[in-house]
Amino acid sequence: MSKGPKKKKADTDLQAPRGTRDFYPDDMRRRSWLFDIFRRTAMQFGFEEVDAPMVEHAELFIRKAGEEIVDQLYHFEIHDRHLALRPEMTPSIARMIIAHQGGMRFPIRWFTLTQNWRYERMTRGRRREHYQWNMDIWGEPGVEAEAELLSAMMTALDALGLARGKVHIRLNSRRLLEESLRDGVLADRPQAFEPLCVVIDKIDKIGAQAVTDLLCETTSEKGEAIGLSPGEAEHVLEMLGARSLDDAQKFAASESAALNELRQLYDLLDAYGIADQIPFDASVVRGLAYYTGVVFEAFDTAGTLRAIAGGGRYDRLAETLGGKPVSAVGFGFGDAVIGELLEDEGLWPALTRPLDDVVYAFGPDEKSAAIRVANRLRSEGRKVELCLGVAKLKRILGDADKAGAQNVYIIGEDERARGVVKVKDLATQQEHEENLDAVRAAETRQP
RNA sequence: GUGGGCGUAGCUCAGUUGGUUAGAGUGCCAGAUUGUGAUUCUGGAAGUCGCGGGUUCGAUUCCCGUCGCCCACCCCA
């Protein structure tokens, strides 16, 4: 940089917008490592990957149950359209299913790896943008679907290197709650159930009394008023204390379908060998309105971080969005909290740049030979960096070594004249020569 | 939204009780016999000391404001 007149200060802000991240190569390698585990796990379970636009019609996400996710919608109007960045993937998946519902063969197993947006204040493990791995099963009403998803979640946690016991998945059933209120306050107003769950989800944060107050309110600022009687509210809160199915039975209706379903689920989880990692906890209801049945959330056992992943059954979402009824269950697993946990546990692996070979030509006269060598190696499936411009061999070797490459292919005037390329193995420091003719023969096989 | 901490080189930070030319480590660039990696050695580039205003002969330092980042609280996927 020259001295002289001061540079004009750039008027662009070089920082990424608040709550968003840049992924430089080091960050990107970690992200890819994490995503590869998600993707591999999903594949192991026979799921197919799908995607949808990051921008959707805002109304796809707007629900009236007072959910935070709706309050924090990243939305805007442009050319008379009200659009929103997706805060979660489930509504888009539902939209895709409904749009082709007639031709779908259920059950459907889909997964996604997507960036989701929420306009919110930032804290550790929470930003305005995050990536989420979603796994969903559509068209299977039985808890076999839940069991399969929970097993997939545990499989991914194992693959990440988290020791068994580091993470637990708490599990409950909204249906259990719904059953107990069905003949009471919900008899006239079944739609009050969703806001009721949204309110109950806050119990750890705002306390039992505040939740009771909200449950008994008859008018509400945002969303629908629930209007339980004090007795009903008390009953609900009592139920939330259950930490085993036997506890829950004391509150459940006799012949409770929800309870039978849970017992069946735990039998399945036992067969998967993960039942002991998934304690029943009646206080888990999740903050999203659309869940109807089993709900669950994964958290670090030490309890220092917020929930790592969560999900549940949402059997009525399709109808809500205008489709025919289809049962569905799924979970979301974000990159933020798990990233913090892997950091705390020192579980991020050392990741180097994926590079096998470097091809180097001393001068312009050797460039075309270098290109032929690179072509051949690439066609063999190797990851090859072809040196561009002019650079010193010393620097090339140093960089190749740091990047973890295996070989450096060197072509100078001498090699070119003799029709060979010098190959240096960086680990053994040994060099040998390969014939350029062989290279040419290989190249002709290329289209 | 409230309170606290912090903004100095690409990165991690030191420092200036207000005073010439602002430092270290690391990284980067160049060199240590023409075409060979580590370490080492030598040299070099690089900072409007976040931004704006005030006090002062003089501000990176003190004061005010502002923006940004971090932590806690609040709120909650």
PDB file of N, CA, C and O (backbone and C1' of nucleotides) in Angstrom, chain B residues 8-35:
ATOM      1  P     U B   8      -9.520  -3.706  18.448  1.00  0.00           P
ATOM      2  O5'   U B   8      -8.435  -2.560  18.671  1.00  0.00           O
ATOM      3  C5'   U B   8      -8.357  -1.476  17.771  1.00  0.00           C
ATOM      4  C4'   U B   8      -6.959  -0.967  17.688  1.00  0.00           C
ATOM      5  C3'   U B   8      -5.917  -1.984  17.264  1.00  0.00           C
ATOM      6  O3'   U B   8      -5.892  -2.155  15.855  1.00  0.00           O
ATOM      7  C1'   U B   8      -5.133  -0.877  19.170  1.00  0.00           C
ATOM      8  P     A B   9      -5.729  -3.596  15.295  1.00  0.00           P
ATOM      9  O5'   A B   9      -4.429  -3.562  14.366  1.00  0.00           O
ATOM     10  C5'   A B   9      -4.484  -2.896  13.111  1.00  0.00           C
ATOM     11  C4'   A B   9      -3.595  -3.609  12.117  1.00  0.00           C
ATOM     12  C3'   A B   9      -3.893  -5.097  11.978  1.00  0.00           C
ATOM     13  O3'   A B   9      -3.741  -5.496  10.619  1.00  0.00           O
ATOM     14  C1'   A B   9      -1.656  -4.789  12.607  1.00  0.00           C
ATOM     15  P     G B  10      -4.920  -5.284   9.637  1.00  0.00           P
ATOM     16  O5'   G B  10      -5.595  -6.718   9.694  1.00  0.00           O
ATOM     17  C5'   G B  10      -6.640  -7.065   8.785  1.00  0.00           C
ATOM     18  C4'   G B  10      -6.755  -8.570   8.756  1.00  0.00           C
ATOM     19  C3'   G B  10      -6.846  -9.214  10.131  1.00  0.00           C
ATOM     20  O3'   G B  10      -8.196  -9.293  10.561  1.00  0.00           O
ATOM     21  C1'   G B  10      -5.123 -10.254   8.891  1.00  0.00           C
ATOM     22  P     C B  11      -8.528  -9.039  12.129  1.00  0.00           P
ATOM     23  O5'   C B  11      -7.900 -10.337  12.802  1.00  0.00           O
ATOM     24  C5'   C B  11      -8.508 -11.614  12.641  1.00  0.00           C
ATOM     25  C4'   C B  11      -7.761 -12.641  13.446  1.00  0.00           C
ATOM     26  C3'   C B  11      -7.601 -12.293  14.918  1.00  0.00           C
ATOM     27  O3'   C B  11      -8.735 -12.693  15.669  1.00  0.00           O
ATOM     28  C1'   C B  11      -5.502 -12.929  14.034  1.00  0.00           C
ATOM     29  P     U B  12      -9.072 -11.909  17.024  1.00  0.00           P
ATOM     30  O5'   U B  12      -7.903 -12.349  18.009  1.00  0.00           O
ATOM     31  C5'   U B  12      -7.822 -13.694  18.481  1.00  0.00           C
ATOM     32  C4'   U B  12      -6.694 -13.808  19.474  1.00  0.00           C
ATOM     33  C3'   U B  12      -6.685 -12.734  20.562  1.00  0.00           C
ATOM     34  O3'   U B  12      -7.572 -13.036  21.615  1.00  0.00           O
ATOM     35  C1'   U B  12      -4.499 -12.982  19.664  1.00  0.00           C
ATOM     36  P     C B  13      -8.140 -11.836  22.506  1.00  0.00           P
ATOM     37  O5'   C B  13      -6.871 -10.887  22.645  1.00  0.00           O
ATOM     38  C5'   C B  13      -6.620 -10.153  23.793  1.00  0.00           C
ATOM     39  C4'   C B  13      -5.133  -9.933  23.935  1.00  0.00           C
ATOM     40  C3'   C B  13      -4.717  -8.587  24.521  1.00  0.00           C
ATOM     41  O3'   C B  13      -4.845  -8.569  25.931  1.00  0.00           O
ATOM     42  C1'   C B  13      -3.317  -9.110  22.682  1.00  0.00           C
ATOM     43  P     A B  14      -4.966  -7.148  26.679  1.00  0.00           P
ATOM     44  O5'   A B  14      -3.479  -6.553  26.546  1.00  0.00           O
ATOM     45  C5'   A B  14      -2.464  -7.101  27.334  1.00  0.00           C
ATOM     46  C4'   A B  14      -1.113  -6.506  27.024  1.00  0.00           C
ATOM     47  C3'   A B  14      -0.848  -5.062  27.446  1.00  0.00           C
ATOM     48  O3'   A B  14      -0.712  -4.921  28.836  1.00  0.00           O
ATOM     49  C1'   A B  14       0.227  -5.530  25.389  1.00  0.00           C
ATOM     50  P     G B  15      -1.258  -3.607  29.560  1.00  0.00           P
ATOM     51  O5'   G B  15      -0.467  -2.453  28.802  1.00  0.00           O
ATOM     52  C5'   G B  15       0.944  -2.316  28.977  1.00  0.00           C
ATOM     53  C4'   G B  15       1.454  -1.208  28.104  1.00  0.00           C
ATOM     54  C3'   G B  15       0.831   0.163  28.368  1.00  0.00           C
ATOM     55  O3'   G B  15       1.502   0.814  29.437  1.00  0.00           O
ATOM     56  C1'   G B  15       0.849  -0.270  26.038  1.00  0.00           C
ATOM     57  P     U B  16       0.690   1.777  30.449  1.00  0.00           P
ATOM     58  O5'   U B  16       0.788   3.199  29.757  1.00  0.00           O
ATOM     59  C5'   U B  16       2.057   3.744  29.364  1.00  0.00           C
ATOM     60  C4'   U B  16       1.830   4.774  28.295  1.00  0.00           C
ATOM     61  C3'   U B  16       0.870   5.907  28.682  1.00  0.00           C
ATOM     62  O3'   U B  16       1.586   6.980  29.247  1.00  0.00           O
ATOM     63  C1'   U B  16       0.266   4.992  26.571  1.00  0.00           C
ATOM     64  P     U B  17       1.473   7.223  30.847  1.00  0.00           P
ATOM     65  O5'   U B  17      -0.053   7.622  31.029  1.00  0.00           O
ATOM     66  C5'   U B  17      -0.918   6.765  31.770  1.00  0.00           C
ATOM     67  C4'   U B  17      -1.256   7.403  33.092  1.00  0.00           C
ATOM     68  C3'   U B  17      -1.399   8.923  33.079  1.00  0.00           C
ATOM     69  O3'   U B  17      -2.671   9.322  32.593  1.00  0.00           O
ATOM     70  C1'   U B  17      -0.171   8.239  34.978  1.00  0.00           C
ATOM     71  P     G B  18      -2.879  10.813  32.066  1.00  0.00           P
ATOM     72  O5'   G B  18      -1.910  10.814  30.818  1.00  0.00           O
ATOM     73  C5'   G B  18      -2.226  10.038  29.672  1.00  0.00           C
ATOM     74  C4'   G B  18      -1.839  10.811  28.452  1.00  0.00           C
ATOM     75  C3'   G B  18      -0.474  11.446  28.547  1.00  0.00           C
ATOM     76  O3'   G B  18       0.142  11.383  27.273  1.00  0.00           O
ATOM     77  C1'   G B  18      -2.083  13.087  28.093  1.00  0.00           C
ATOM     78  P     G B  19       1.428  10.510  27.093  1.00  0.00           P
ATOM     79  O5'   G B  19       2.252  11.475  26.141  1.00  0.00           O
ATOM     80  C5'   G B  19       1.763  11.763  24.821  1.00  0.00           C
ATOM     81  C4'   G B  19       2.812  12.550  24.079  1.00  0.00           C
ATOM     82  C3'   G B  19       4.228  12.178  24.460  1.00  0.00           C
ATOM     83  O3'   G B  19       5.066  12.323  23.337  1.00  0.00           O
ATOM     84  C1'   G B  19       3.840  14.435  25.013  1.00  0.00           C
ATOM     85  P     U B  20       5.589  11.142  22.514  1.00  0.00           P
ATOM     86  O5'   U B  20       5.341  11.980  21.194  1.00  0.00           O
ATOM     87  C5'   U B  20       5.684  11.490  19.942  1.00  0.00           C
ATOM     88  C4'   U B  20       6.377  12.574  19.167  1.00  0.00           C
ATOM     89  C3'   U B  20       7.020  11.998  17.898  1.00  0.00           C
ATOM     90  O3'   U B  20       6.865  12.934  16.846  1.00  0.00           O
ATOM     91  C1'   U B  20       8.679  13.043  19.264  1.00  0.00           C
ATOM     92  P     U B  21       5.941  12.458  15.778  1.00  0.00           P
ATOM     93  O5'   U B  21       6.402  10.973  15.449  1.00  0.00           O
ATOM     94  C5'   U B  21       5.910  10.357  14.267  1.00  0.00           C
ATOM     95  C4'   U B  21       6.410   8.923  14.216  1.00  0.00           C
ATOM     96  C3'   U B  21       6.150   8.116  15.488  1.00  0.00           C
ATOM     97  O3'   U B  21       5.585   6.868  15.147  1.00  0.00           O
ATOM     98  C1'   U B  21       8.432   7.961  14.834  1.00  0.00           C
ATOM     99  P     A B  22       4.167   6.472  15.596  1.00  0.00           P
ATOM    100  O5'   A B  22       4.476   5.316  16.645  1.00  0.00           O
ATOM    101  C5'   A B  22       4.672   5.611  18.022  1.00  0.00           C
ATOM    102  C4'   A B  22       4.229   4.428  18.827  1.00  0.00           C
ATOM    103  C3'   A B  22       4.601   3.104  18.165  1.00  0.00           C
ATOM    104  O3'   A B  22       5.849   2.700  18.692  1.00  0.00           O
ATOM    105  C1'   A B  22       2.295   3.111  18.817  1.00  0.00           C
ATOM    106  P     G B  23       6.865   1.902  17.831  1.00  0.00           P
ATOM    107  O5'   G B  23       7.054   0.557  18.657  1.00  0.00           O
ATOM    108  C5'   G B  23       6.656  -0.677  18.098  1.00  0.00           C
ATOM    109  C4'   G B  23       6.464  -1.615  19.232  1.00  0.00           C
ATOM    110  C3'   G B  23       6.294  -3.062  18.817  1.00  0.00           C
ATOM    111  O3'   G B  23       7.559  -3.678  18.641  1.00  0.00           O
ATOM    112  C1'   G B  23       4.574  -2.476  20.320  1.00  0.00           C
ATOM    113  P     A B  24       7.720  -4.909  17.685  1.00  0.00           P
ATOM    114  O5'   A B  24       7.196  -6.112  18.598  1.00  0.00           O
ATOM    115  C5'   A B  24       7.878  -6.434  19.803  1.00  0.00           C
ATOM    116  C4'   A B  24       7.136  -7.518  20.525  1.00  0.00           C
ATOM    117  C3'   A B  24       6.833  -8.756  19.688  1.00  0.00           C
ATOM    118  O3'   A B  24       7.949  -9.622  19.647  1.00  0.00           O
ATOM    119  C1'   A B  24       4.887  -8.105  20.861  1.00  0.00           C
ATOM    120  P     G B  25       8.161 -10.585  18.405  1.00  0.00           P
ATOM    121  O5'   G B  25       7.012 -11.668  18.607  1.00  0.00           O
ATOM    122  C5'   G B  25       7.088 -12.609  19.678  1.00  0.00           C
ATOM    123  C4'   G B  25       5.813 -13.407  19.740  1.00  0.00           C
ATOM    124  C3'   G B  25       5.415 -14.083  18.434  1.00  0.00           C
ATOM    125  O3'   G B  25       6.083 -15.308  18.248  1.00  0.00           O
ATOM    126  C1'   G B  25       3.542 -12.968  19.343  1.00  0.00           C
ATOM    127  P     U B  26       6.513 -15.774  16.804  1.00  0.00           P
ATOM    128  O5'   U B  26       5.115 -16.025  16.094  1.00  0.00           O
ATOM    129  C5'   U B  26       4.285 -17.127  16.483  1.00  0.00           C
ATOM    130  C4'   U B  26       2.913 -16.994  15.856  1.00  0.00           C
ATOM    131  C3'   U B  26       2.888 -16.907  14.337  1.00  0.00           C
ATOM    132  O3'   U B  26       2.955 -18.183  13.723  1.00  0.00           O
ATOM    133  C1'   U B  26       1.510 -15.213  15.253  1.00  0.00           C
ATOM    134  P     G B  27       3.640 -18.349  12.310  1.00  0.00           P
ATOM    135  O5'   G B  27       2.615 -17.587  11.356  1.00  0.00           O
ATOM    136  C5'   G B  27       1.318 -18.124  11.126  1.00  0.00           C
ATOM    137  C4'   G B  27       0.504 -17.140  10.315  1.00  0.00           C
ATOM    138  C3'   G B  27       1.147 -16.694   9.011  1.00  0.00           C
ATOM    139  O3'   G B  27       0.893 -17.622   7.971  1.00  0.00           O
ATOM    140  C1'   G B  27       0.354 -14.808  10.193  1.00  0.00           C
ATOM    141  P     C B  28       1.960 -17.739   6.787  1.00  0.00           P
ATOM    142  O5'   C B  28       1.838 -16.323   6.076  1.00  0.00           O
ATOM    143  C5'   C B  28       0.640 -15.936   5.426  1.00  0.00           C
ATOM    144  C4'   C B  28       0.792 -14.545   4.853  1.00  0.00           C
ATOM    145  C3'   C B  28       2.026 -14.339   3.995  1.00  0.00           C
ATOM    146  O3'   C B  28       1.824 -14.802   2.670  1.00  0.00           O
ATOM    147  C1'   C B  28       1.823 -12.546   5.511  1.00  0.00           C
ATOM    148  P     C B  29       3.012 -15.529   1.926  1.00  0.00           P
ATOM    149  O5'   C B  29       3.914 -14.292   1.494  1.00  0.00           O
ATOM    150  C5'   C B  29       3.418 -13.309   0.596  1.00  0.00           C
ATOM    151  C4'   C B  29       4.425 -12.202   0.437  1.00  0.00           C
ATOM    152  C3'   C B  29       5.840 -12.663   0.155  1.00  0.00           C
ATOM    153  O3'   C B  29       6.042 -12.980  -1.210  1.00  0.00           O
ATOM    154  C1'   C B  29       5.888 -11.029   1.849  1.00  0.00           C
ATOM    155  P     A B  30       7.116 -14.119  -1.557  1.00  0.00           P
ATOM    156  O5'   A B  30       8.503 -13.377  -1.307  1.00  0.00           O
ATOM    157  C5'   A B  30       8.839 -12.236  -2.075  1.00  0.00           C
ATOM    158  C4'   A B  30      10.126 -11.642  -1.570  1.00  0.00           C
ATOM    159  C3'   A B  30      11.291 -12.615  -1.448  1.00  0.00           C
ATOM    160  O3'   A B  30      11.928 -12.839  -2.691  1.00  0.00           O
ATOM    161  C1'   A B  30      11.164 -11.290   0.495  1.00  0.00           C
ATOM    162  P     G B  31      12.702 -14.213  -2.883  1.00  0.00           P
ATOM    163  O5'   G B  31      13.925 -14.071  -1.869  1.00  0.00           O
ATOM    164  C5'   G B  31      15.166 -13.581  -2.310  1.00  0.00           C
ATOM    165  C4'   G B  31      16.084 -13.324  -1.162  1.00  0.00           C
ATOM    166  C3'   G B  31      16.871 -14.527  -0.654  1.00  0.00           C
ATOM    167  O3'   G B  31      17.968 -14.814  -1.501  1.00  0.00           O
ATOM    168  C1'   G B  31      16.060 -13.304   1.177  1.00  0.00           C
ATOM    169  P     A B  32      18.460 -16.308  -1.617  1.00  0.00           P
ATOM    170  O5'   A B  32      19.133 -16.551  -0.180  1.00  0.00           O
ATOM    171  C5'   A B  32      20.330 -15.884   0.140  1.00  0.00           C
ATOM    172  C4'   A B  32      20.896 -16.456   1.407  1.00  0.00           C
ATOM    173  C3'   A B  32      20.872 -17.992   1.514  1.00  0.00           C
ATOM    174  O3'   A B  32      21.941 -18.587   0.807  1.00  0.00           O
ATOM    175  C1'   A B  32      20.057 -17.067   3.505  1.00  0.00           C
ATOM    176  P     U B  33      21.817 -20.051   0.162  1.00  0.00           P
ATOM    177  O5'   U B  33      22.297 -19.927  -1.335  1.00  0.00           O
ATOM    178  C5'   U B  33      21.805 -18.903  -2.184  1.00  0.00           C
ATOM    179  C4'   U B  33      22.356 -19.091  -3.578  1.00  0.00           C
ATOM    180  C3'   U B  33      22.008 -20.444  -4.200  1.00  0.00           C
ATOM    181  O3'   U B  33      20.818 -20.303  -4.969  1.00  0.00           O
ATOM    182  C1'   U B  33      24.344 -20.143  -4.266  1.00  0.00           C
ATOM    183  P     U B  34      19.755 -21.485  -5.135  1.00  0.00           P
ATOM    184  O5'   U B  34      19.351 -21.309  -6.652  1.00  0.00           O
ATOM    185  C5'   U B  34      18.916 -20.017  -7.100  1.00  0.00           C
ATOM    186  C4'   U B  34      19.058 -19.939  -8.590  1.00  0.00           C
ATOM    187  C3'   U B  34      18.423 -21.129  -9.319  1.00  0.00           C
ATOM    188  O3'   U B  34      17.123 -20.729  -9.729  1.00  0.00           O
ATOM    189  C1'   U B  34      20.650 -20.705 -10.116  1.00  0.00           C
ATOM    190  P     G B  35      16.077 -21.852 -10.054  1.00  0.00           P
ATOM    191  O5'   G B  35      16.149 -22.818  -8.792  1.00  0.00           O
ATOM    192  C5'   G B  35      14.994 -22.937  -7.982  1.00  0.00           C
ATOM    193  C4'   G B  35      14.655 -24.395  -7.867  1.00  0.00           C
ATOM    194  C3'   G B  35      15.850 -25.227  -7.443  1.00  0.00           C
ATOM    195  O3'   G B  35      15.472 -25.987  -6.297  1.00  0.00           O
ATOM    196  C1'   G B  35      14.700 -26.207  -9.293  1.00  0.00           C
TER     197        G B  35
END
